[in-house]
Short mmCIF file of C-alpha atoms in Angstrom, two decimals:
data_model
loop_
_atom_site.label_atom_id
_atom_site.label_comp_id
_atom_site.label_asym_id
_atom_site.label_seq_id
_atom_site.Cartn_x
_atom_site.Cartn_y
_atom_site.Cartn_z
CA MET A 1 -0.13 37.61 -65.01
CA LYS A 2 2.03 34.76 -66.26
CA ILE A 3 5.57 35.75 -65.30
CA ALA A 4 8.86 33.92 -65.90
CA VAL A 5 11.99 34.87 -63.94
CA LEU A 6 15.30 33.93 -65.54
CA GLY A 7 17.70 33.13 -62.72
CA SER A 8 16.98 32.48 -59.07
CA GLY A 9 19.93 34.18 -57.44
CA ALA A 10 19.48 36.91 -54.84
CA MET A 11 17.32 39.33 -56.82
CA GLY A 12 15.64 36.65 -58.91
CA GLY A 13 14.67 34.86 -55.72
CA LEU A 14 13.30 38.03 -54.17
CA TYR A 15 11.21 39.12 -57.15
CA SER A 16 9.88 35.65 -58.02
CA SER A 17 8.87 35.18 -54.38
CA TYR A 18 7.02 38.46 -54.01
CA LEU A 19 5.39 38.32 -57.44
CA SER A 20 4.07 34.80 -56.74
CA ARG A 21 1.68 36.33 -54.20
CA HIS A 22 -0.82 37.23 -56.94
CA ASN A 23 0.63 35.86 -60.20
CA GLU A 24 1.52 32.60 -61.92
CA VAL A 25 5.31 32.72 -61.56
CA THR A 26 7.82 30.28 -63.03
CA VAL A 27 11.46 30.40 -61.93
CA ILE A 28 13.95 29.16 -64.54
CA ASP A 29 17.36 28.10 -63.28
CA VAL A 30 20.16 25.70 -64.28
CA ASN A 31 20.75 24.48 -60.70
CA ALA A 32 18.87 21.18 -60.41
CA ALA A 33 19.19 21.07 -56.61
CA LEU A 34 17.69 24.55 -56.34
CA VAL A 35 14.79 23.75 -58.67
CA GLU A 36 14.03 20.60 -56.68
CA LYS A 37 14.10 22.46 -53.38
CA VAL A 38 11.89 25.33 -54.60
CA ASN A 39 9.26 22.89 -55.85
CA ALA A 40 9.40 20.79 -52.68
CA GLU A 41 9.79 23.44 -49.99
CA GLY A 42 9.38 26.86 -51.62
CA LEU A 43 11.62 29.93 -51.61
CA GLU A 44 12.39 31.57 -48.28
CA VAL A 45 12.85 35.32 -47.98
CA GLN A 46 14.48 36.62 -44.79
CA GLU A 47 13.39 40.20 -44.14
CA PRO A 48 15.47 43.02 -42.58
CA ASP A 49 13.30 42.95 -39.43
CA GLY A 50 14.24 39.32 -38.73
CA THR A 51 11.02 37.74 -39.96
CA SER A 52 10.93 35.28 -42.82
CA ASN A 53 8.30 34.02 -45.25
CA VAL A 54 8.12 31.09 -47.64
CA PHE A 55 6.73 31.52 -51.17
CA HIS A 56 5.82 28.92 -53.75
CA PRO A 57 6.56 29.88 -57.34
CA HIS A 58 7.01 26.97 -59.76
CA ALA A 59 10.62 26.16 -60.72
CA VAL A 60 11.94 24.48 -63.86
CA LEU A 61 15.23 23.60 -65.53
CA SER A 62 13.61 23.73 -68.96
CA THR A 63 10.60 25.59 -70.35
CA GLU A 64 10.07 23.09 -73.15
CA GLY A 65 6.34 22.68 -73.71
CA MET A 66 5.43 25.79 -71.72
CA GLU A 67 3.00 28.36 -73.12
CA PRO A 68 4.23 31.91 -73.83
CA VAL A 69 4.17 34.21 -70.80
CA ASP A 70 3.14 37.84 -70.36
CA LEU A 71 6.44 38.97 -68.86
CA ILE A 72 9.99 37.63 -68.64
CA ILE A 73 12.27 39.26 -66.06
CA VAL A 74 15.98 38.71 -66.73
CA PHE A 75 17.98 38.30 -63.52
CA VAL A 76 20.93 36.23 -64.75
CA LYS A 77 24.33 37.90 -64.99
CA ALA A 78 24.56 39.99 -68.14
CA MET A 79 27.01 37.69 -69.95
CA PHE A 80 24.53 34.81 -69.63
CA SER A 81 21.44 36.73 -70.83
CA GLU A 82 21.62 35.77 -74.49
CA GLY A 83 22.13 32.07 -73.76
CA ALA A 84 19.32 32.02 -71.21
CA LEU A 85 16.88 33.73 -73.59
CA ASN A 86 17.90 31.48 -76.50
CA ASN A 87 17.30 28.40 -74.36
CA ASN A 88 13.81 29.59 -73.44
CA LYS A 89 12.57 31.14 -76.70
CA GLY A 90 9.46 28.96 -76.56
CA ILE A 91 7.90 31.12 -73.83
CA ILE A 92 8.31 34.30 -75.89
CA GLY A 93 5.09 35.02 -77.78
CA PRO A 94 3.90 38.01 -79.82
CA ASP A 95 2.54 39.68 -76.66
CA THR A 96 5.48 38.87 -74.35
CA TYR A 97 7.41 41.71 -72.75
CA ILE A 98 11.00 41.26 -71.54
CA MET A 99 12.22 43.32 -68.59
CA THR A 100 15.77 43.93 -67.38
CA LEU A 101 16.62 45.22 -63.92
CA GLN A 102 20.23 44.06 -64.23
CA ASN A 103 23.30 46.05 -63.24
CA GLY A 104 24.81 48.35 -65.84
CA SER A 105 23.16 49.71 -68.95
CA GLY A 106 22.63 48.86 -72.60
CA HIS A 107 20.86 45.54 -72.01
CA GLU A 108 18.10 46.63 -74.39
CA ASP A 109 20.44 46.06 -77.35
CA LEU A 110 20.45 42.33 -76.59
CA LEU A 111 16.77 42.08 -75.67
CA GLY A 112 15.92 43.53 -79.06
CA LYS A 113 17.07 40.27 -80.62
CA PHE A 114 14.14 38.49 -78.99
CA VAL A 115 11.21 40.95 -78.91
CA PRO A 116 10.29 44.18 -80.72
CA GLN A 117 11.60 47.42 -79.23
CA ASP A 118 8.13 48.32 -77.91
CA HIS A 119 8.08 45.08 -75.87
CA ILE A 120 11.30 45.85 -73.96
CA ILE A 121 11.13 47.22 -70.41
CA ILE A 122 14.25 48.75 -68.91
CA GLY A 123 14.42 49.67 -65.27
CA THR A 124 16.25 50.00 -62.02
CA THR A 125 15.48 49.01 -58.46
CA GLN A 126 16.45 50.16 -54.99
CA HIS A 127 15.88 46.71 -53.51
CA ASN A 128 18.97 44.75 -52.57
CA ALA A 129 19.36 41.12 -51.59
CA SER A 130 21.90 38.36 -51.13
CA VAL A 131 21.83 34.57 -51.23
CA ALA A 132 21.73 33.15 -47.70
CA GLY A 133 21.57 29.48 -48.70
CA LEU A 134 19.99 27.15 -51.24
CA GLY A 135 16.54 28.60 -51.91
CA VAL A 136 17.03 31.29 -49.24
CA THR A 137 17.20 35.02 -50.05
CA LYS A 138 18.23 37.66 -47.51
CA HIS A 139 16.33 40.87 -48.28
CA GLY A 140 18.73 43.67 -47.41
CA GLY A 141 16.60 46.72 -48.11
CA SER A 142 13.61 48.03 -50.01
CA GLY A 143 12.83 50.89 -52.33
CA MET A 144 11.21 51.77 -55.62
CA THR A 145 11.34 49.80 -58.85
CA HIS A 146 11.33 52.23 -61.79
CA MET A 147 10.21 51.04 -65.24
CA GLY A 148 10.56 52.67 -68.62
CA CYS A 149 10.45 52.08 -72.37
CA VAL A 150 13.01 52.00 -75.12
CA VAL A 151 10.43 53.48 -77.50
CA GLY A 152 7.07 55.11 -76.82
CA GLU A 153 5.62 56.50 -73.63
CA ALA A 154 6.15 54.72 -70.32
CA ALA A 155 2.50 55.16 -69.30
CA ARG A 156 1.55 52.04 -71.27
CA LEU A 157 3.60 49.97 -68.78
CA GLN A 158 1.38 50.98 -65.86
CA LYS A 159 -0.23 47.51 -65.70
CA PHE A 160 3.19 46.01 -64.92
CA ALA A 161 3.94 48.62 -62.25
CA ASP A 162 0.52 47.99 -60.68
CA THR A 163 1.18 44.23 -60.64
CA PHE A 164 4.51 44.74 -58.89
CA THR A 165 3.07 47.19 -56.37
CA ALA A 166 0.20 44.85 -55.50
CA CYS A 167 2.77 42.21 -54.57
CA GLY A 168 4.82 44.43 -52.25
CA LEU A 169 7.35 45.63 -54.82
CA GLU A 170 6.42 49.30 -55.09
CA ALA A 171 6.88 50.39 -58.70
CA ASP A 172 6.28 53.33 -61.00
CA VAL A 173 6.77 54.18 -64.66
CA SER A 174 8.93 56.99 -65.97
CA ASP A 175 9.99 58.41 -69.31
CA GLY A 176 13.28 59.34 -67.63
CA VAL A 177 14.29 55.85 -66.54
CA GLN A 178 17.42 55.83 -68.72
CA LYS A 179 18.80 58.71 -66.65
CA MET A 180 17.88 56.82 -63.45
CA ILE A 181 19.86 53.83 -64.70
CA TRP A 182 22.85 56.03 -65.40
CA ASN A 183 22.50 57.74 -62.04
CA LYS A 184 22.94 54.33 -60.40
CA LEU A 185 25.81 53.49 -62.73
CA PHE A 186 28.36 56.06 -61.58
CA THR A 187 29.49 54.21 -58.45
CA ASN A 188 29.68 50.91 -60.36
CA VAL A 189 31.81 52.28 -63.20
CA SER A 190 34.21 54.09 -60.90
CA ALA A 191 34.70 52.85 -57.35
CA SER A 192 33.24 49.36 -57.83
CA ALA A 193 35.21 48.65 -61.00
CA LEU A 194 38.40 49.81 -59.27
CA THR A 195 37.80 47.54 -56.26
CA GLY A 196 37.84 44.66 -58.75
CA ALA A 197 40.97 45.76 -60.57
CA LEU A 198 42.85 46.58 -57.34
CA GLN A 199 41.27 43.75 -55.28
CA VAL A 200 40.52 46.07 -52.37
CA PRO A 201 37.38 47.04 -50.38
CA LEU A 202 35.45 50.22 -51.13
CA GLY A 203 37.05 52.24 -48.35
CA TYR A 204 40.48 51.94 -49.98
CA ILE A 205 39.26 53.79 -53.05
CA SER A 206 38.31 56.96 -51.18
CA SER A 207 41.17 56.82 -48.66
CA ASN A 208 44.12 56.22 -51.02
CA GLU A 209 45.07 59.35 -52.95
CA HIS A 210 46.11 57.47 -56.09
CA ALA A 211 43.03 55.24 -56.18
CA TRP A 212 40.80 58.26 -55.58
CA LYS A 213 42.46 60.21 -58.42
CA LEU A 214 41.72 57.28 -60.75
CA CYS A 215 38.15 57.13 -59.46
CA CYS A 216 37.54 60.82 -60.15
CA GLN A 217 38.92 60.45 -63.67
CA LEU A 218 36.46 57.61 -64.31
CA ILE A 219 33.59 59.73 -62.99
CA ARG A 220 34.67 62.66 -65.19
CA GLU A 221 34.62 60.53 -68.33
CA ALA A 222 31.27 58.97 -67.41
CA VAL A 223 29.68 62.39 -66.84
CA ASP A 224 31.02 63.59 -70.21
CA ALA A 225 29.79 60.45 -72.02
CA ALA A 226 26.33 60.83 -70.47
CA ALA A 227 26.23 64.48 -71.52
CA GLY A 228 27.02 63.39 -75.06
CA LEU A 229 23.83 61.30 -74.98
CA GLY A 230 21.78 64.23 -73.68
CA MET A 231 21.83 63.35 -69.97
CA ASP A 232 23.29 66.09 -67.78
CA PHE A 233 24.87 65.19 -64.44
CA ASP A 234 26.83 67.44 -62.10
CA TYR A 235 30.41 66.16 -61.80
CA ASP A 236 31.02 67.46 -58.26
CA GLU A 237 27.72 66.00 -57.09
CA LYS A 238 28.58 62.56 -58.52
CA VAL A 239 32.05 62.67 -56.93
CA ALA A 240 30.49 63.45 -53.53
CA GLU A 241 27.96 60.62 -53.91
CA VAL A 242 30.59 58.03 -54.85
CA LYS A 243 32.85 59.14 -51.98
CA ALA A 244 29.92 58.83 -49.55
CA VAL A 245 29.28 55.25 -50.71
CA CYS A 246 32.95 54.35 -50.14
CA ASP A 247 33.15 56.10 -46.78
CA LYS A 248 29.93 54.53 -45.47
CA SER A 249 31.00 50.98 -46.41
CA PRO A 250 34.78 50.98 -45.94
CA ASN A 251 34.91 47.18 -45.75
CA GLY A 252 32.36 46.66 -48.53
CA LEU A 253 33.27 44.07 -51.14
CA THR A 254 31.65 44.50 -54.53
CA SER A 255 30.42 41.75 -56.86
CA ILE A 256 33.11 42.58 -59.42
CA TYR A 257 35.74 42.25 -56.67
CA ALA A 258 34.35 38.83 -55.70
CA ASP A 259 34.11 37.66 -59.32
CA LEU A 260 37.77 38.44 -59.99
CA ARG A 261 38.89 37.07 -56.62
CA ASP A 262 37.12 33.78 -57.28
CA GLY A 263 38.14 33.42 -60.93
CA ARG A 264 34.71 34.11 -62.43
CA ARG A 265 33.78 36.23 -65.42
CA SER A 266 32.57 39.70 -64.46
CA GLU A 267 29.85 42.00 -65.79
CA VAL A 268 32.38 44.66 -66.78
CA ASP A 269 31.05 44.86 -70.36
CA THR A 270 27.65 46.13 -69.20
CA ILE A 271 29.15 48.30 -66.46
CA SER A 272 32.36 50.07 -67.55
CA GLY A 273 31.77 48.89 -71.10
CA SER A 274 28.53 50.84 -71.25
CA VAL A 275 30.49 54.08 -70.74
CA VAL A 276 32.85 53.10 -73.56
CA ARG A 277 29.92 52.43 -75.92
CA ALA A 278 28.22 55.68 -74.90
CA GLY A 279 31.43 57.58 -75.54
CA LYS A 280 31.83 56.11 -79.01
CA LYS A 281 28.20 56.88 -79.82
CA ALA A 282 28.55 60.47 -78.63
CA GLY A 283 32.07 61.10 -79.93
CA VAL A 284 33.45 61.48 -76.38
CA ALA A 285 36.83 59.99 -75.40
CA THR A 286 36.75 57.47 -72.53
CA PRO A 287 40.34 56.13 -72.40
CA SER A 288 40.31 55.28 -68.68
CA HIS A 289 37.20 53.12 -69.06
CA GLU A 290 38.61 51.44 -72.18
CA PHE A 291 41.77 50.58 -70.25
CA LEU A 292 39.81 49.31 -67.25
CA VAL A 293 37.59 47.04 -69.36
CA GLU A 294 40.63 45.41 -70.96
CA LEU A 295 42.45 45.16 -67.62
CA ILE A 296 39.52 43.41 -65.95
CA HIS A 297 39.13 40.99 -68.86
CA ALA A 298 42.86 40.27 -68.59
CA MET A 299 42.42 39.53 -64.88
CA GLU A 300 39.55 37.14 -65.67
CA GLY A 301 41.97 35.05 -67.73
CA ARG A 302 44.61 34.68 -65.02
CA PRO A 303 45.70 31.11 -64.24
CA LYS A 304 44.33 29.88 -60.95
CA ALA A 305 46.88 29.71 -58.15
#
């Protein structure tokens, strides 16, 4: 398969490396130093068991002159997706599929501007990774990659799942992937979002009575919004799962925390904002999420100290 990966951060580096085992992979990134290093030395993946391997996908700053590819995987931050796809429209052909494994939900609305609905793949992954240096990805843990459709039956995506699995990224297809995405969303829209707004680690959310009360209110609204879209989740079960995440990683710092700490834009619109949009679509009130989205955007605009 001809595969293009938009963004060579932690997850982009991991997936482009593994997929290059049996496919023609092109990494697209705006970091000239990274592109130069990947082409000269390859991408290194450090595994949880202490071993490391070097992979050799091709890397480019621009796709000008490139032929259309079979699959584009979007791994840039959500607020950069549209710009990245616009800048690389030349590799989108009539048979090109675009896949998102990004955090949050609702990315398919944007992808629909570039390919037909039946060429959009939405999904979620249990892999996690971090950047350990220029062209170096630290693979934190493995798991399944689940793929699904916006329209039609997921079975027609089996060729993509097989390609991923053959490269060491075990994947399956599911007609229930939207619920899987939401299942992963609950911690992000409650505890993670609050760590950003309060600038505290995860453990503070579950140990402080006021923070935890806010967290439970966010979970309640998210469960109700999901139900309005036809996805039923048990509130008490979600509360227990979010608390377990906080308790197991008391010093954990989330990406939204780091973004706000370092003065960067966050992905709040595709995280908490997805609950707000779901609520409006289903006629379910989500005032806590609406407040949190505006609060986090206000924090993004703070003057630097």
